[in-house]
Amino acid sequence: MSTLAGKHIVLGLSGGIAAFKSAELCRALVKAGVTVQVVMTEAAEHFMTAVTMQALSGRPVYTSQWDPREANNMAHINLSREADAIVVAPASADFMAKLLHGGADELLSLMCLARPINQVPLIVAPAMNREMWNNPATQRNVAQLKADGIHVLDVGQGDQACGETGDGRMLEADEILEDLEAFFSPNVLAGKAVLVTAGPTYEAIDPVRGITNLSSGKMGFAIARAARMAGASVTLVAGPVHLPTPRGVQRVDVRSARQMLDAVQLHADAADVFIATAAVADWRPAHSADQKIKKDGSGQTPELSFVENPDILATIAQSPRGASGELFCVGFAAESHDLLAHATAKRIRKGVPLLVGNIGPATFGQDDNALLLVDTSGARELPHASKQALALDLIAHIARQI
Ligand code: C5P
């Protein structure tokens, strides 16, 4: 379930071509279980109609501080008191300048000024031309808005409606939604650095063939996302998978187990938590041919011999920071039976404080799973749920341990 479910958000639109993305954002918020009250400036109405936003939010839109629908004629007070947050998307350069100075000449800025600042956070998604964004005036305003406690989201980079290319685009609706989800999540790992491995590894036999496994990487990616939502800075070392990078997560793509070990060792010193979800190939071909091994028609098959791959988790867990507990190491075990016994044995063998067991054939490629958390004090089941929900529970569990 979304952390936004049940929230009431005032979605403010100021004038900008990015207002078309606000329609999508409104829809996504409603889908996430949010009640959305749209407020638009006059400039916003040049880009998007109030009818569209009313239809998408299911509520009449407010566009004027003189709206007679409010019995006390104080829309700015009434609307801001009900909100869990005010989100202004798009926030134009002009609107941000106005916020900075406490301007209040129309409903949206008036409402932002009138909100109880300790109870109703204000989140703005800037949207403008790259020159406007890079202008020292705008950058100064952004810095001051942040200093005033306003949450200024990042801007996107790329093609702009004006035909130029650069910084200043408004984030996409799904990116804003993701940032809002993170905003409303408990910040249980704030200030912590989390390192996650995910996916399979690929061990080359020759330039076109290799051995790998069926790990989809979904659990590890869900854990990386959950850690970021909990406020951690997250590095995700991913084997070859086709999954989108969770927002705000630094991703390092690798192929083989040895590359994965190198990447993990590079980032482990800065980490507070290491979560090894990758299904690392146990063995790799002893020799990887430089050229494709050709079938010669004789019926003869190539001789393949294997050597064992380094155990990444055990290596890190036995490093000085891992062994002292300064780096909290978490392993995974994919088993087919006797989960508790195997997970308990594996936790001790790997030398980690927490081992997460799951049934391999039931989880590979699936969107849901069930976990068994095994530590020194015993075992705890996280019953069948989506991998994302389990990841959030696992991160909360880890946060309590460290
Ligand atoms: O030994 P086994 O593969 O069952 O252990 C699984 C756990 O160890 C997982 O956390 C996995 O990511 C990690 N592992 C590793 N390097 C390996 C093998 C497993 O980090 N070479």
mmCIF file of N, CA and C and ligand atoms in Angstrom, residues 197 257 260 274-282 309-314 330-335 346 349-350 355, ligand 1:
data_model
loop_
_atom_site.group_PDB
_atom_site.id
_atom_site.type_symbol
_atom_site.label_atom_id
_atom_site.label_comp_id
_atom_site.label_asym_id
_atom_site.label_seq_id
_atom_site.Cartn_x
_atom_site.Cartn_y
_atom_site.Cartn_z
ATOM 1 N N THR A 197 23.192 -5.550 -3.252
ATOM 2 C CA THR A 197 23.446 -6.263 -4.514
ATOM 3 C C THR A 197 22.139 -6.896 -4.974
ATOM 4 N N ALA A 257 30.521 -12.157 -11.174
ATOM 5 C CA ALA A 257 30.664 -12.131 -9.711
ATOM 6 C C ALA A 257 31.891 -11.330 -9.303
ATOM 7 N N MET A 260 31.153 -7.815 -9.521
ATOM 8 C CA MET A 260 30.255 -7.428 -8.429
ATOM 9 C C MET A 260 31.052 -7.245 -7.141
ATOM 10 N N PHE A 274 24.919 -3.414 4.527
ATOM 11 C CA PHE A 274 25.142 -4.127 3.261
ATOM 12 C C PHE A 274 24.113 -5.241 3.160
ATOM 13 N N ILE A 275 23.304 -5.206 2.106
ATOM 14 C CA ILE A 275 22.262 -6.225 1.933
ATOM 15 C C ILE A 275 22.550 -6.976 0.639
ATOM 16 N N ALA A 276 22.897 -8.258 0.775
ATOM 17 C CA ALA A 276 23.291 -9.065 -0.388
ATOM 18 C C ALA A 276 22.092 -9.878 -0.856
ATOM 19 N N THR A 277 21.376 -9.350 -1.843
ATOM 20 C CA THR A 277 20.241 -10.115 -2.377
ATOM 21 C C THR A 277 20.599 -10.787 -3.695
ATOM 22 N N ALA A 278 21.753 -10.456 -4.259
ATOM 23 C CA ALA A 278 22.094 -11.012 -5.576
ATOM 24 C C ALA A 278 22.212 -12.527 -5.523
ATOM 25 N N ALA A 279 21.785 -13.154 -6.610
ATOM 26 C CA ALA A 279 21.983 -14.595 -6.773
ATOM 27 C C ALA A 279 23.292 -14.762 -7.544
ATOM 28 N N VAL A 280 24.371 -14.730 -6.792
ATOM 29 C CA VAL A 280 25.708 -14.768 -7.411
ATOM 30 C C VAL A 280 25.993 -16.188 -7.892
ATOM 31 N N ALA A 281 26.505 -16.313 -9.112
ATOM 32 C CA ALA A 281 26.838 -17.655 -9.619
ATOM 33 C C ALA A 281 27.917 -18.255 -8.717
ATOM 34 N N ASP A 282 27.694 -19.482 -8.291
ATOM 35 C CA ASP A 282 28.672 -20.109 -7.399
ATOM 36 C C ASP A 282 29.985 -20.391 -8.127
ATOM 37 N N ASN A 309 33.512 -19.013 -7.489
ATOM 38 C CA ASN A 309 33.524 -17.553 -7.419
ATOM 39 C C ASN A 309 33.787 -17.094 -5.991
ATOM 40 N N PRO A 310 34.283 -15.881 -5.827
ATOM 41 C CA PRO A 310 34.427 -15.363 -4.458
ATOM 42 C C PRO A 310 33.047 -15.213 -3.815
ATOM 43 N N ASP A 311 32.970 -15.444 -2.515
ATOM 44 C CA ASP A 311 31.713 -15.222 -1.796
ATOM 45 C C ASP A 311 31.706 -13.760 -1.338
ATOM 46 N N ILE A 312 30.913 -12.957 -2.017
ATOM 47 C CA ILE A 312 30.929 -11.504 -1.779
ATOM 48 C C ILE A 312 30.464 -11.185 -0.358
ATOM 49 N N LEU A 313 29.350 -11.807 0.009
ATOM 50 C CA LEU A 313 28.785 -11.533 1.337
ATOM 51 C C LEU A 313 29.774 -11.921 2.438
ATOM 52 N N ALA A 314 30.322 -13.132 2.329
ATOM 53 C CA ALA A 314 31.240 -13.597 3.379
ATOM 54 C C ALA A 314 32.482 -12.718 3.427
ATOM 55 N N VAL A 330 23.600 -8.155 5.813
ATOM 56 C CA VAL A 330 22.377 -8.966 5.710
ATOM 57 C C VAL A 330 22.506 -9.877 4.497
ATOM 58 N N GLY A 331 22.305 -11.183 4.727
ATOM 59 C CA GLY A 331 22.374 -12.139 3.619
ATOM 60 C C GLY A 331 21.003 -12.664 3.268
ATOM 61 N N PHE A 332 20.904 -13.263 2.113
ATOM 62 C CA PHE A 332 19.673 -13.925 1.679
ATOM 63 C C PHE A 332 19.965 -15.407 1.463
ATOM 64 N N ALA A 333 18.964 -16.227 1.640
ATOM 65 C CA ALA A 333 19.103 -17.647 1.316
ATOM 66 C C ALA A 333 17.883 -18.057 0.526
ATOM 67 N N ALA A 334 18.114 -18.540 -0.686
ATOM 68 C CA ALA A 334 17.004 -19.087 -1.479
ATOM 69 C C ALA A 334 17.077 -20.596 -1.350
ATOM 70 N N GLU A 335 16.103 -21.170 -0.675
ATOM 71 C CA GLU A 335 16.113 -22.615 -0.429
ATOM 72 C C GLU A 335 14.883 -23.248 -1.066
ATOM 73 N N LYS A 346 23.108 -21.035 7.461
ATOM 74 C CA LYS A 346 23.778 -20.099 6.546
ATOM 75 C C LYS A 346 24.161 -18.807 7.257
ATOM 76 N N ARG A 349 27.317 -19.609 9.046
ATOM 77 C CA ARG A 349 28.419 -19.866 8.106
ATOM 78 C C ARG A 349 28.927 -18.583 7.469
ATOM 79 N N LYS A 350 27.986 -17.690 7.123
ATOM 80 C CA LYS A 350 28.394 -16.441 6.452
ATOM 81 C C LYS A 350 28.897 -15.409 7.461
ATOM 82 N N LEU A 355 19.938 -13.000 8.493
ATOM 83 C CA LEU A 355 19.839 -13.780 7.253
ATOM 84 C C LEU A 355 18.362 -13.867 6.890
HETATM 85 O O1 C5P B 1 25.892 -19.512 -0.372
HETATM 86 P P1 C5P B 1 24.617 -18.981 -0.938
HETATM 87 O O2 C5P B 1 24.730 -18.616 -2.372
HETATM 88 O O3 C5P B 1 23.421 -19.814 -0.684
HETATM 89 O O4 C5P B 1 24.385 -17.657 -0.095
HETATM 90 C C1 C5P B 1 23.418 -16.711 -0.433
HETATM 91 C C2 C5P B 1 23.793 -15.356 0.122
HETATM 92 O O5 C5P B 1 25.172 -15.081 -0.109
HETATM 93 C C3 C5P B 1 23.070 -14.253 -0.598
HETATM 94 O O6 C5P B 1 22.964 -13.161 0.302
HETATM 95 C C4 C5P B 1 24.006 -13.925 -1.742
HETATM 96 O O7 C5P B 1 23.798 -12.598 -2.237
HETATM 97 C C5 C5P B 1 25.342 -14.071 -1.102
HETATM 98 N N1 C5P B 1 26.406 -14.552 -1.995
HETATM 99 C C6 C5P B 1 27.451 -13.729 -2.330
HETATM 100 N N2 C5P B 1 28.472 -14.180 -3.115
HETATM 101 C C7 C5P B 1 28.471 -15.447 -3.574
HETATM 102 C C8 C5P B 1 27.424 -16.314 -3.243
HETATM 103 C C9 C5P B 1 26.397 -15.818 -2.458
HETATM 104 O O8 C5P B 1 27.435 -12.549 -1.921
HETATM 105 N N3 C5P B 1 29.464 -15.861 -4.333
#
